[in-house]
mmCIF file of C-alpha atoms in Angstrom:
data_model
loop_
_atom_site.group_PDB
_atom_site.id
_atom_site.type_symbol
_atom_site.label_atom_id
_atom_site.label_comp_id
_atom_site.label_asym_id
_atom_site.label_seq_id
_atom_site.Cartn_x
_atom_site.Cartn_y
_atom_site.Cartn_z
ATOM 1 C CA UNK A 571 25.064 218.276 83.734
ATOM 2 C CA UNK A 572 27.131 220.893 81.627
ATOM 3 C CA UNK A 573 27.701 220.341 78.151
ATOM 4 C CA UNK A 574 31.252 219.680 78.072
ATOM 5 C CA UNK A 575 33.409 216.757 76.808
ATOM 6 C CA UNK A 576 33.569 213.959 79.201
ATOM 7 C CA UNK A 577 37.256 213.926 78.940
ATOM 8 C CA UNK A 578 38.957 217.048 77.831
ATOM 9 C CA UNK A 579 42.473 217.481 76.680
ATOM 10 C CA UNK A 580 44.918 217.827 79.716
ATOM 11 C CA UNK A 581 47.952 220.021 79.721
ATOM 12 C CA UNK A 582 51.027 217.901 78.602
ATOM 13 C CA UNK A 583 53.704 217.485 81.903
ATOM 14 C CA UNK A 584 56.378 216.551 80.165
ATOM 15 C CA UNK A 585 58.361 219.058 78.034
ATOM 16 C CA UNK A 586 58.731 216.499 74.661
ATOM 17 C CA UNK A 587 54.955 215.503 75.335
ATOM 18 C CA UNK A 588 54.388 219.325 75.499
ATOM 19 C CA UNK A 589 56.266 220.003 72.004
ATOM 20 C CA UNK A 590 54.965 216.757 70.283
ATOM 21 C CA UNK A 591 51.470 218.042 70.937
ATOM 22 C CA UNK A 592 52.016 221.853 69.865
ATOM 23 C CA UNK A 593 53.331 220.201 66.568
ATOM 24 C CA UNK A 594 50.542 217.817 65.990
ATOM 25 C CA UNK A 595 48.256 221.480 66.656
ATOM 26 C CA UNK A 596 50.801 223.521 64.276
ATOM 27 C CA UNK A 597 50.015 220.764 61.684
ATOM 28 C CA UNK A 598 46.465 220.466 61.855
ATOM 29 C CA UNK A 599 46.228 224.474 61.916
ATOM 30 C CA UNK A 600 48.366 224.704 58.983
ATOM 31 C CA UNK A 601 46.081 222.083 56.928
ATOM 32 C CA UNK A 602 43.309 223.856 58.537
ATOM 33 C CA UNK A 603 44.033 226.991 57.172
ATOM 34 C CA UNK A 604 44.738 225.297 53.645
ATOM 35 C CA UNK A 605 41.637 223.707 53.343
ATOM 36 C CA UNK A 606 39.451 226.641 53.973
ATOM 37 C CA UNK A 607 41.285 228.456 51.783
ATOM 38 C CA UNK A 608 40.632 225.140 49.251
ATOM 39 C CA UNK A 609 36.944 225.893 49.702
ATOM 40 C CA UNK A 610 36.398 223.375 52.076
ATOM 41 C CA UNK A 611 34.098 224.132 55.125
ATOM 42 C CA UNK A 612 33.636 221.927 58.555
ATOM 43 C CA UNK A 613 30.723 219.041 58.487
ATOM 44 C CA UNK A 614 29.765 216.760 61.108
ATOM 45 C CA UNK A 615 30.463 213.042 60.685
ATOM 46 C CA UNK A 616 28.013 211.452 63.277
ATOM 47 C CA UNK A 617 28.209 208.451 65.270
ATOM 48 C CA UNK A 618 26.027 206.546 66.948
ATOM 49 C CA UNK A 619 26.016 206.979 70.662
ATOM 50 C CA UNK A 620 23.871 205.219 73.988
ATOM 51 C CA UNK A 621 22.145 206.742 76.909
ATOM 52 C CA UNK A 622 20.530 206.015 80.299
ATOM 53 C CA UNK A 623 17.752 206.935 82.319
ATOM 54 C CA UNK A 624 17.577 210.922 81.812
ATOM 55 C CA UNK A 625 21.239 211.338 79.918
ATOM 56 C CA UNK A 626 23.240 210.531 76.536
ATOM 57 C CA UNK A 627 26.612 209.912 75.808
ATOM 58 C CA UNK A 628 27.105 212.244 72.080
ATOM 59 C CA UNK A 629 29.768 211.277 69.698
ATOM 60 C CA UNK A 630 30.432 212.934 66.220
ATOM 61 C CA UNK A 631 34.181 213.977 64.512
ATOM 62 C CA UNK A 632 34.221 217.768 63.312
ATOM 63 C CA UNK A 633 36.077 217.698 59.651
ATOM 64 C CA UNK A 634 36.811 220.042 56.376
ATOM 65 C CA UNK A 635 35.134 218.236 53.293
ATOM 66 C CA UNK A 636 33.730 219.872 50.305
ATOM 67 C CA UNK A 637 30.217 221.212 50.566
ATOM 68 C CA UNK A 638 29.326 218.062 47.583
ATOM 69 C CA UNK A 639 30.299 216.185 50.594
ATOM 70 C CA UNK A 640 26.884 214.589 50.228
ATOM 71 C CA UNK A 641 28.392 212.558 46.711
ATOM 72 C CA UNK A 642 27.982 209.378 46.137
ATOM 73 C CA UNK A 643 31.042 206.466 48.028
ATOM 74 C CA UNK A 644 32.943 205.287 45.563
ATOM 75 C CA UNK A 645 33.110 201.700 44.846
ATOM 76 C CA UNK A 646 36.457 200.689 46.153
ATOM 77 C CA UNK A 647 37.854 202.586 49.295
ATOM 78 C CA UNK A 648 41.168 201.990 50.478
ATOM 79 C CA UNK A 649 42.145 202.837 54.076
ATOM 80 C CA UNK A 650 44.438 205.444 53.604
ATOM 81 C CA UNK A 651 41.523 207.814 52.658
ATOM 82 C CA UNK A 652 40.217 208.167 56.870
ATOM 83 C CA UNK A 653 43.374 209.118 57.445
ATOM 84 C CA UNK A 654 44.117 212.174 55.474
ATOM 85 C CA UNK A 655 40.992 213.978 56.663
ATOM 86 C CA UNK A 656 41.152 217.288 58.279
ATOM 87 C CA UNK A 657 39.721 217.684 61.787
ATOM 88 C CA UNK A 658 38.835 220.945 63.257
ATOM 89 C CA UNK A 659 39.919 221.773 66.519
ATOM 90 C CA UNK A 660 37.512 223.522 68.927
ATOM 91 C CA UNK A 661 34.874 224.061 66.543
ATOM 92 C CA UNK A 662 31.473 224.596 68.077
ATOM 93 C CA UNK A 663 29.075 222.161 67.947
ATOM 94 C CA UNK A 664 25.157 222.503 68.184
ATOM 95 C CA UNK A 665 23.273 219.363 69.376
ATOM 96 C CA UNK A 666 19.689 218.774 69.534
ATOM 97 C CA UNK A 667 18.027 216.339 71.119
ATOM 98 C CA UNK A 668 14.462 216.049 72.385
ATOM 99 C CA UNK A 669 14.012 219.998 71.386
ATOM 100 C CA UNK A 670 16.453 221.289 73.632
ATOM 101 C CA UNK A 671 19.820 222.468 72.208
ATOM 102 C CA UNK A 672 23.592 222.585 73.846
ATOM 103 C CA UNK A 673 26.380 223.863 72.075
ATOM 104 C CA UNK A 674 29.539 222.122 72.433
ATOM 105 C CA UNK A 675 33.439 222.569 71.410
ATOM 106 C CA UNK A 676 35.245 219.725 69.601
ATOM 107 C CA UNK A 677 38.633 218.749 71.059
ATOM 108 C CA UNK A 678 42.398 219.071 69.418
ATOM 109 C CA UNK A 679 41.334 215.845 67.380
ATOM 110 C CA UNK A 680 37.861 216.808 65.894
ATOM 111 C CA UNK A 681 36.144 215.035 68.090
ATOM 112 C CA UNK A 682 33.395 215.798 70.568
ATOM 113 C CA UNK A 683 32.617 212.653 73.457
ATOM 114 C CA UNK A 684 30.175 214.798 75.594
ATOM 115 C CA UNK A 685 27.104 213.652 78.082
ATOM 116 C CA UNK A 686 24.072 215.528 78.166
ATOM 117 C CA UNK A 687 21.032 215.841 80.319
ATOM 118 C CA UNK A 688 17.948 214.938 78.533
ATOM 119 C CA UNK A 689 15.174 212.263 79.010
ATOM 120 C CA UNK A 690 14.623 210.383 76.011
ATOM 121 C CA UNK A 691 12.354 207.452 76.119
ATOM 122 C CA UNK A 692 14.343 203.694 75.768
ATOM 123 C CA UNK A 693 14.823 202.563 72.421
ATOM 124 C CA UNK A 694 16.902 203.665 69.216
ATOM 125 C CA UNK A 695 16.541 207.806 69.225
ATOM 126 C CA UNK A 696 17.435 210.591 66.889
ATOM 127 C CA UNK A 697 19.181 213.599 67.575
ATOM 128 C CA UNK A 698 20.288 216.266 65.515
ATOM 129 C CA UNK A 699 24.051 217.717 65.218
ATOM 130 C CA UNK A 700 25.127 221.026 63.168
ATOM 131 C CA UNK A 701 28.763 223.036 63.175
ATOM 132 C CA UNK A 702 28.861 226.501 61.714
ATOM 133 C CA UNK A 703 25.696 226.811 59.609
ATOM 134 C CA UNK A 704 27.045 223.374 57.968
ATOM 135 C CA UNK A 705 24.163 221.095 57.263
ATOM 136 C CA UNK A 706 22.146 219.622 60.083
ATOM 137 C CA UNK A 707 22.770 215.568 59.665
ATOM 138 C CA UNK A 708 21.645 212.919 62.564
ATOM 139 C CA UNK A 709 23.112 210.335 65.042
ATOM 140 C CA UNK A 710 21.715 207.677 66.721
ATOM 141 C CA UNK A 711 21.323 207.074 70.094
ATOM 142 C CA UNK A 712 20.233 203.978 72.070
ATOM 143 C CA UNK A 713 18.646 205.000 75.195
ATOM 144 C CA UNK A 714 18.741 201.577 77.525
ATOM 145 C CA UNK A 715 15.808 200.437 79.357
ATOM 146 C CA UNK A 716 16.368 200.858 82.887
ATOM 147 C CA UNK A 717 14.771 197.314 83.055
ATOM 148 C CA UNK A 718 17.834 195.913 81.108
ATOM 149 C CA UNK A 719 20.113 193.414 82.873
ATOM 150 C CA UNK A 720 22.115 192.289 79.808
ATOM 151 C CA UNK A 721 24.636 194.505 77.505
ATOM 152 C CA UNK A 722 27.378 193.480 74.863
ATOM 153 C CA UNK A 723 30.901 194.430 74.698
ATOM 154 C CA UNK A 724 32.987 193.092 71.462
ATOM 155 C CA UNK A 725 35.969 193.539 70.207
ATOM 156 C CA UNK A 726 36.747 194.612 66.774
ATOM 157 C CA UNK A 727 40.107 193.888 65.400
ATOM 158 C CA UNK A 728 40.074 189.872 64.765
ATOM 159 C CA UNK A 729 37.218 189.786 67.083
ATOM 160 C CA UNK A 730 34.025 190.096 64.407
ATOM 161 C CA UNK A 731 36.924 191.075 61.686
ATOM 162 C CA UNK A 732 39.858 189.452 60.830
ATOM 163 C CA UNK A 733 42.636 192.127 60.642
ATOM 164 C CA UNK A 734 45.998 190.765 62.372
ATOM 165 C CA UNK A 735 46.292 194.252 64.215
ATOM 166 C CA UNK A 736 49.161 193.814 66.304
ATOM 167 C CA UNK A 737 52.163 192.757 64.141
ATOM 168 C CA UNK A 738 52.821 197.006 62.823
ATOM 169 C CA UNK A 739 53.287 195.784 59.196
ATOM 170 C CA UNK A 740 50.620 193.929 58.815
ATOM 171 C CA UNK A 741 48.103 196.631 60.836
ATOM 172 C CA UNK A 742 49.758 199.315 58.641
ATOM 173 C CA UNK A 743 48.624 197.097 55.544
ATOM 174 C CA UNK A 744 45.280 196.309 56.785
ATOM 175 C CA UNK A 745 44.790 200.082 57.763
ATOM 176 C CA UNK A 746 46.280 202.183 55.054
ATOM 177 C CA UNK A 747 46.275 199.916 52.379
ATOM 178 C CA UNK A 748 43.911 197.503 51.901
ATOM 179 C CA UNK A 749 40.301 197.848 50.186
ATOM 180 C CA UNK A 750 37.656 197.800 53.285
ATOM 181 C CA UNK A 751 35.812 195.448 50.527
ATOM 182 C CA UNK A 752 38.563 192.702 51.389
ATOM 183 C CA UNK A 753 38.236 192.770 55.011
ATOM 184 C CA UNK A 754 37.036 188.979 56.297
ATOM 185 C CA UNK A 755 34.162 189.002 58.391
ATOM 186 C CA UNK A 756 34.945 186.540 61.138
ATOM 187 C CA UNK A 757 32.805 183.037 60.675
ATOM 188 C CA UNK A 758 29.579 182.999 62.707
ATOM 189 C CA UNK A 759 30.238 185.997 64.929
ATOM 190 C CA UNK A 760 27.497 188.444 63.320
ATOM 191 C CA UNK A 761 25.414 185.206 64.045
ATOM 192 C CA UNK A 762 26.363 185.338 67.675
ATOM 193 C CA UNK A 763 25.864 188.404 68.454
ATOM 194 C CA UNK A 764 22.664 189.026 66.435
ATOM 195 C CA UNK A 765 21.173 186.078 68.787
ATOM 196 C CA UNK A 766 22.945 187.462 71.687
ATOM 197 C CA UNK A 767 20.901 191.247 71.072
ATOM 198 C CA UNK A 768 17.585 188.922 70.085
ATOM 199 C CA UNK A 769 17.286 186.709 72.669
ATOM 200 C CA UNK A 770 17.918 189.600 75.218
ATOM 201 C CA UNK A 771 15.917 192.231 74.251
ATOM 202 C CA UNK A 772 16.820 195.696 74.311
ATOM 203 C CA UNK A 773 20.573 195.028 74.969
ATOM 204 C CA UNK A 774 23.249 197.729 74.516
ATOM 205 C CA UNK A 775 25.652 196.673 72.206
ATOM 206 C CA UNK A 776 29.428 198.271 72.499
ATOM 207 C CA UNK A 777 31.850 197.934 69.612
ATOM 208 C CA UNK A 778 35.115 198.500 71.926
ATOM 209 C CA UNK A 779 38.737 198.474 69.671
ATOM 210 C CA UNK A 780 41.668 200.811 69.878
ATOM 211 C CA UNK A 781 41.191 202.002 65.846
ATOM 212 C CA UNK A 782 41.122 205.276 65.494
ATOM 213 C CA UNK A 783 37.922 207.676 65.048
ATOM 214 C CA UNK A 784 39.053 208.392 61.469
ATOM 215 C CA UNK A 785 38.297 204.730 60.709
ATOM 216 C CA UNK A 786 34.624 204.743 62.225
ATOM 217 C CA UNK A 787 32.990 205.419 58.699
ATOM 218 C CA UNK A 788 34.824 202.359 56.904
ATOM 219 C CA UNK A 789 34.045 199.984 60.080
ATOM 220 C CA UNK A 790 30.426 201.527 60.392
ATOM 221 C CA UNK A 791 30.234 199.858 56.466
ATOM 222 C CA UNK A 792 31.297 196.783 57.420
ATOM 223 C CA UNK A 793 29.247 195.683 60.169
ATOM 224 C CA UNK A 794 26.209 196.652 58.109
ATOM 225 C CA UNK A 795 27.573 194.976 55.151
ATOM 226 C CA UNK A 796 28.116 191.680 57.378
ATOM 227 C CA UNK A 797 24.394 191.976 59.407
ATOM 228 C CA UNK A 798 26.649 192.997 62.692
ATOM 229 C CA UNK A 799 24.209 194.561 65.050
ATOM 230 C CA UNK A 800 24.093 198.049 65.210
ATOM 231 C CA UNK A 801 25.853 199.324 68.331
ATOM 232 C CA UNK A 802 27.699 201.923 69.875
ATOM 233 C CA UNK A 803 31.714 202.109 68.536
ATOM 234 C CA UNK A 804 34.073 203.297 70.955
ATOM 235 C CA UNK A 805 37.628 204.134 69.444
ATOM 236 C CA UNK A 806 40.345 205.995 70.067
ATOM 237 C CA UNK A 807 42.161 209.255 68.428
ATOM 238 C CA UNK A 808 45.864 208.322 68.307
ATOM 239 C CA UNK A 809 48.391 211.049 68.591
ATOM 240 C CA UNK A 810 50.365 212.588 71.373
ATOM 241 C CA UNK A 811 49.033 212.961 75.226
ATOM 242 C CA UNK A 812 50.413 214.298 78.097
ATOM 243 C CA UNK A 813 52.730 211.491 79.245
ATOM 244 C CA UNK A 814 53.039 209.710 75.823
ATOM 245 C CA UNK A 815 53.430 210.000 71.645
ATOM 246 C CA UNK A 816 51.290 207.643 71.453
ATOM 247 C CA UNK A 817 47.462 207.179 73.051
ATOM 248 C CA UNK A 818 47.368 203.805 75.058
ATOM 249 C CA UNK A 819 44.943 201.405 73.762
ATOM 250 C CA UNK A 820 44.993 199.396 77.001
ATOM 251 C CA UNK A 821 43.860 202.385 79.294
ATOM 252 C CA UNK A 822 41.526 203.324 76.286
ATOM 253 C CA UNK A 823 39.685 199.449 76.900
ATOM 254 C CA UNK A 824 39.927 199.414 80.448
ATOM 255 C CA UNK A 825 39.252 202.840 81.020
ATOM 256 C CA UNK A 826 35.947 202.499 78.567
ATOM 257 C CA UNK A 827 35.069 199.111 80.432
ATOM 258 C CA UNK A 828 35.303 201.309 84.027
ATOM 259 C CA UNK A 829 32.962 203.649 82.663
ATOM 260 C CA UNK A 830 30.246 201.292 81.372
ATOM 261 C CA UNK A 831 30.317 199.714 84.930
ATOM 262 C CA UNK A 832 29.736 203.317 86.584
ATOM 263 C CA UNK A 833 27.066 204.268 84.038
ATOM 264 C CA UNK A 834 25.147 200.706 84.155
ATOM 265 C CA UNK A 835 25.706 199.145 87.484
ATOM 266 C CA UNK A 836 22.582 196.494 87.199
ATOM 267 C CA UNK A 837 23.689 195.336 83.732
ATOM 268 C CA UNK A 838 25.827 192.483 83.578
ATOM 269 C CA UNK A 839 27.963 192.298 80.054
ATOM 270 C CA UNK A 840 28.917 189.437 78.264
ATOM 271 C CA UNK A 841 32.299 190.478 77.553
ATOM 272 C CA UNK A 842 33.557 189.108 74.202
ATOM 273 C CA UNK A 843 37.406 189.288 72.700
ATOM 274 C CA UNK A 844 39.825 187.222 70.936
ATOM 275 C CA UNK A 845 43.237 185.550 72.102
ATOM 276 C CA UNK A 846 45.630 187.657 69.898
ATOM 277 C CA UNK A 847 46.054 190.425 72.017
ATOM 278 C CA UNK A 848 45.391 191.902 75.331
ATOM 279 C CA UNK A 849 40.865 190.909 75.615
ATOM 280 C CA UNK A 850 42.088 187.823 77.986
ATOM 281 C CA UNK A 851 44.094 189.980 80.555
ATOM 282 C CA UNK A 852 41.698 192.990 80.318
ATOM 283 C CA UNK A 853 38.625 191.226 80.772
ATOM 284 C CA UNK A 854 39.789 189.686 83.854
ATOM 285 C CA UNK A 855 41.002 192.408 85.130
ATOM 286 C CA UNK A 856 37.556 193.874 84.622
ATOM 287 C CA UNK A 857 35.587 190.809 86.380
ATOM 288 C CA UNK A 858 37.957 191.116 89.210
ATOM 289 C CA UNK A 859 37.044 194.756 90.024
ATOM 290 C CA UNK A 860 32.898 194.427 88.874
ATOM 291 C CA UNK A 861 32.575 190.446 89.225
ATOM 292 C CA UNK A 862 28.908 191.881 89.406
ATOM 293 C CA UNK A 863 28.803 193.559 86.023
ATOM 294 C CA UNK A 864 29.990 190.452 84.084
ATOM 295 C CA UNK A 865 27.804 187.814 82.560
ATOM 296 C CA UNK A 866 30.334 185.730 80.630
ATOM 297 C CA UNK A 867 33.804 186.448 78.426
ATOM 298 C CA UNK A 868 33.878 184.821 75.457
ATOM 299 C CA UNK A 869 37.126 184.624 73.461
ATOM 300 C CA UNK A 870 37.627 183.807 70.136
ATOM 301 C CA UNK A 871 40.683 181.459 69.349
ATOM 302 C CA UNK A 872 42.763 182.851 66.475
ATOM 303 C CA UNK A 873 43.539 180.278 64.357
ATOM 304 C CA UNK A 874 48.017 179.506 63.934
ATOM 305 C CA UNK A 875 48.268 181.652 60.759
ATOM 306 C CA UNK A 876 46.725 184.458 62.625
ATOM 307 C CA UNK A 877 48.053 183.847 65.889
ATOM 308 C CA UNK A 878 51.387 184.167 64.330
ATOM 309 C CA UNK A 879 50.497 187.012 62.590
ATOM 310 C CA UNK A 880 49.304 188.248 66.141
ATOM 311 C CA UNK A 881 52.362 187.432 67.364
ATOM 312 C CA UNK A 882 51.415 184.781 69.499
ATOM 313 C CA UNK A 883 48.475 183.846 71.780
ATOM 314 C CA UNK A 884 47.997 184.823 75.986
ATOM 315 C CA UNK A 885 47.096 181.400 76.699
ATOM 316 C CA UNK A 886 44.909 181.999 79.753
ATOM 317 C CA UNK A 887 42.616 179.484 77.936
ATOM 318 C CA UNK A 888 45.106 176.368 79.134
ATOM 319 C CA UNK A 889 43.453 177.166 82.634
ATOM 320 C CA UNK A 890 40.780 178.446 84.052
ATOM 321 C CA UNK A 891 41.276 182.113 85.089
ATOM 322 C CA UNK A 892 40.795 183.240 88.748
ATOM 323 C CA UNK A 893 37.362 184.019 88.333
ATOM 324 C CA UNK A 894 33.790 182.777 89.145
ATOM 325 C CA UNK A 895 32.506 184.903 85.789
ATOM 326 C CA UNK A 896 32.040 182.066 82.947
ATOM 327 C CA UNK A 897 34.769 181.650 80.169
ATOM 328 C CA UNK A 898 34.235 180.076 77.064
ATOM 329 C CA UNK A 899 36.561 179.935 74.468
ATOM 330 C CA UNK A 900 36.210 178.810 70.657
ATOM 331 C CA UNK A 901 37.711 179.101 66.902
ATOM 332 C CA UNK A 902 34.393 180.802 65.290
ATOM 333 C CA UNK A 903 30.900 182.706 65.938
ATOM 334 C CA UNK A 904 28.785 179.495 66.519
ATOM 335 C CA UNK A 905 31.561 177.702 69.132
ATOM 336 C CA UNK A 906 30.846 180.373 71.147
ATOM 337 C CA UNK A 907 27.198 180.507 70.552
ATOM 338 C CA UNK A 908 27.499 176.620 71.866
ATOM 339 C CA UNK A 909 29.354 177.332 74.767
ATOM 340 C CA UNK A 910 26.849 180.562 75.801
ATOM 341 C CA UNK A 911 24.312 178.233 75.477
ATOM 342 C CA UNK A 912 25.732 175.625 78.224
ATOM 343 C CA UNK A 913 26.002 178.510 80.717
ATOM 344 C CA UNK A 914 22.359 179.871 80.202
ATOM 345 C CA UNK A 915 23.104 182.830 77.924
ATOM 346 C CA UNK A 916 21.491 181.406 74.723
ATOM 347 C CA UNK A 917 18.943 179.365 74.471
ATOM 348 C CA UNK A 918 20.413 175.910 73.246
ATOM 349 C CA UNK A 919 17.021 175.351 71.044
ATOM 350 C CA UNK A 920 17.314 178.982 69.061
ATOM 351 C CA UNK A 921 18.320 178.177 65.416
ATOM 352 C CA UNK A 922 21.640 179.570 65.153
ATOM 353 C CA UNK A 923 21.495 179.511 61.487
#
């Protein structure tokens, strides 16, 4: 398989998608350029990333820090830091995994999303990632057990955190503004899936929002900080594409969801979302194509303060969607748990506590 991202950047079609791209490069050349000239030089920021039977998906974001980059976090973080970061376009990248090495280009955002050839026994693995002589640092990579049958796709944004994404004000707040520190875990959903990845063993667990990569750090701190199991994050890099200012997140979900289907066909995923925005339409969409790859879909009800912070609710939930995949919806973590329980994904005697 050659070492190339898995999606690379496509040649704008139309002419304003052509010119709002060659500004967004002229901008992040310019700061480029400044930086370097600031002293700072490219590092890796790594993420964790998931593999198969004899390949690995690779994630990491190529930006200019300061070679102290290595100091301590400070205390109180606000959001708007992730965003003024400088990515690196096309910088090389040298991966090494299971003592072979592949050497592999960023794209306009930073960001490398490549698969590799390389058999790596199932379980949590190590690889190794380095970008022009910068210090080596190392990712994470969960390599499923063929034998698995089970995986975990969850939402993020008022999902296992309560952020009100969808109203812009209020996502612009929570994004740019707020201390990560202040960010509400929501109630019993660590719980959930914690018994979801025990009870299973050796499930894949997918973190699936439409954040952007430059937030991956600050949610990375959260789960850990709220015993969320550690998992795979699959975000977006927003920006102009060819056919729009603005990347889709939408086709990011269901084009992520495709994939996981077409790299795992025997797992079936428990599918896991909230009623604020677009999980309930997407996830049956999904069961409808792969009714074979779904387990469940579990949907968290926001409660009327968030819902009309959400603007509003899908209310799929006041019927029971064309589907012979299991729904289950409920306010918090342990409804859920309930619910999974009744339909043979938990085991109802497990002490949920």
């Amino acid at each position: 398989m050659p070492a190339e991202n898995d999606a690379p950047d496509s040649p704008p079609r139309a002419p304003w998608a052509r010119r709002a791209v060659a500004l967004e490069d002229r901008f992040h050349r310019m700061r480029e350029r400044r930086g370097r000239r600031r002293g700072l030089e490219p590092v890796v920021i790594p993420y964790s990333g998931y593999g198969g039977n004899g390949w690995i998906r690779v994630l990491c974001r190529v930006l200019l820090a300061r070679p102290d980059a290595t100091r301590r976090t400070p205390e109180t973080i606000r959001g708007w830091r992730s965003f003024v970061s400088i990515p690196v376009a096309d910088c090389p990248v040298t991966i090494t995994a299971d003592g072979q090495q592949f050497v592999v280009h960023a794209d306009r955002g930073g960001v490398v999303d490549v698969d590799l050839t390389v058999h790596l026994e199932p379980g949590l693995r190590t690889i190794t990632l380095q970008a022009e002589g910068s210090q080596p640092v190392t990712a994470r990579v969960f390599v499923v057990d063929p034998d698995a049958r089970i995986g975990i796709v969850s939402d993020i944004d008022d999902t296992v955190m309560v952020t009100a994404l969808p109203r812009p004000f209020l996502a612009a707040w929570n994004t740019f503004v707020l201390d990560e520190h202040a960010r509400r875990p929501v109630p019993g959903m660590a719980v959930l899936l914690e018994r979801l990845t025990r009870e299973h063993e050796g499930s894949p667990v997918i973190y699936l929002s439409t954040g952007a990569w430059n937030v991956a750090p600050t949610l990375d701190r959260f789960m850990s900080r709220h015993l969320y199991p550690a998992g795979t994050m699959l975000l977006t890099d927003w920006g102009p594409t060819h056919d729009r200012l603005f990347r889709s997140g939408q086709e990011h979900k269901r084009e992520s969801l495709a994939r996981l289907a077409r790299e795992f066909p025997a797992i079936r995923w428990v599918l896991i979302g909230d009623d604020g925005q677009h999980d309930e339409a997407l996830y049956r969409e999904f069961a409808g194509a792969h009714p074979d790859n779904v387990a469940a879909i579990a949907i968290r009800q926001l409660s009327t303060p968030e819902a009309v912070f959400a603007g509003g609710r899908s209310h799929l939930d006041e019927g029971r969607p064309p589907s012979d995949v299991p729904w289950v919806w409920a306010p918090d973590g342990a409804g859920l748990a309930e619910q999974l329980a009744d339909v043979g994904l938990l085991d109802d005697h497990a002490n949920g506590d």
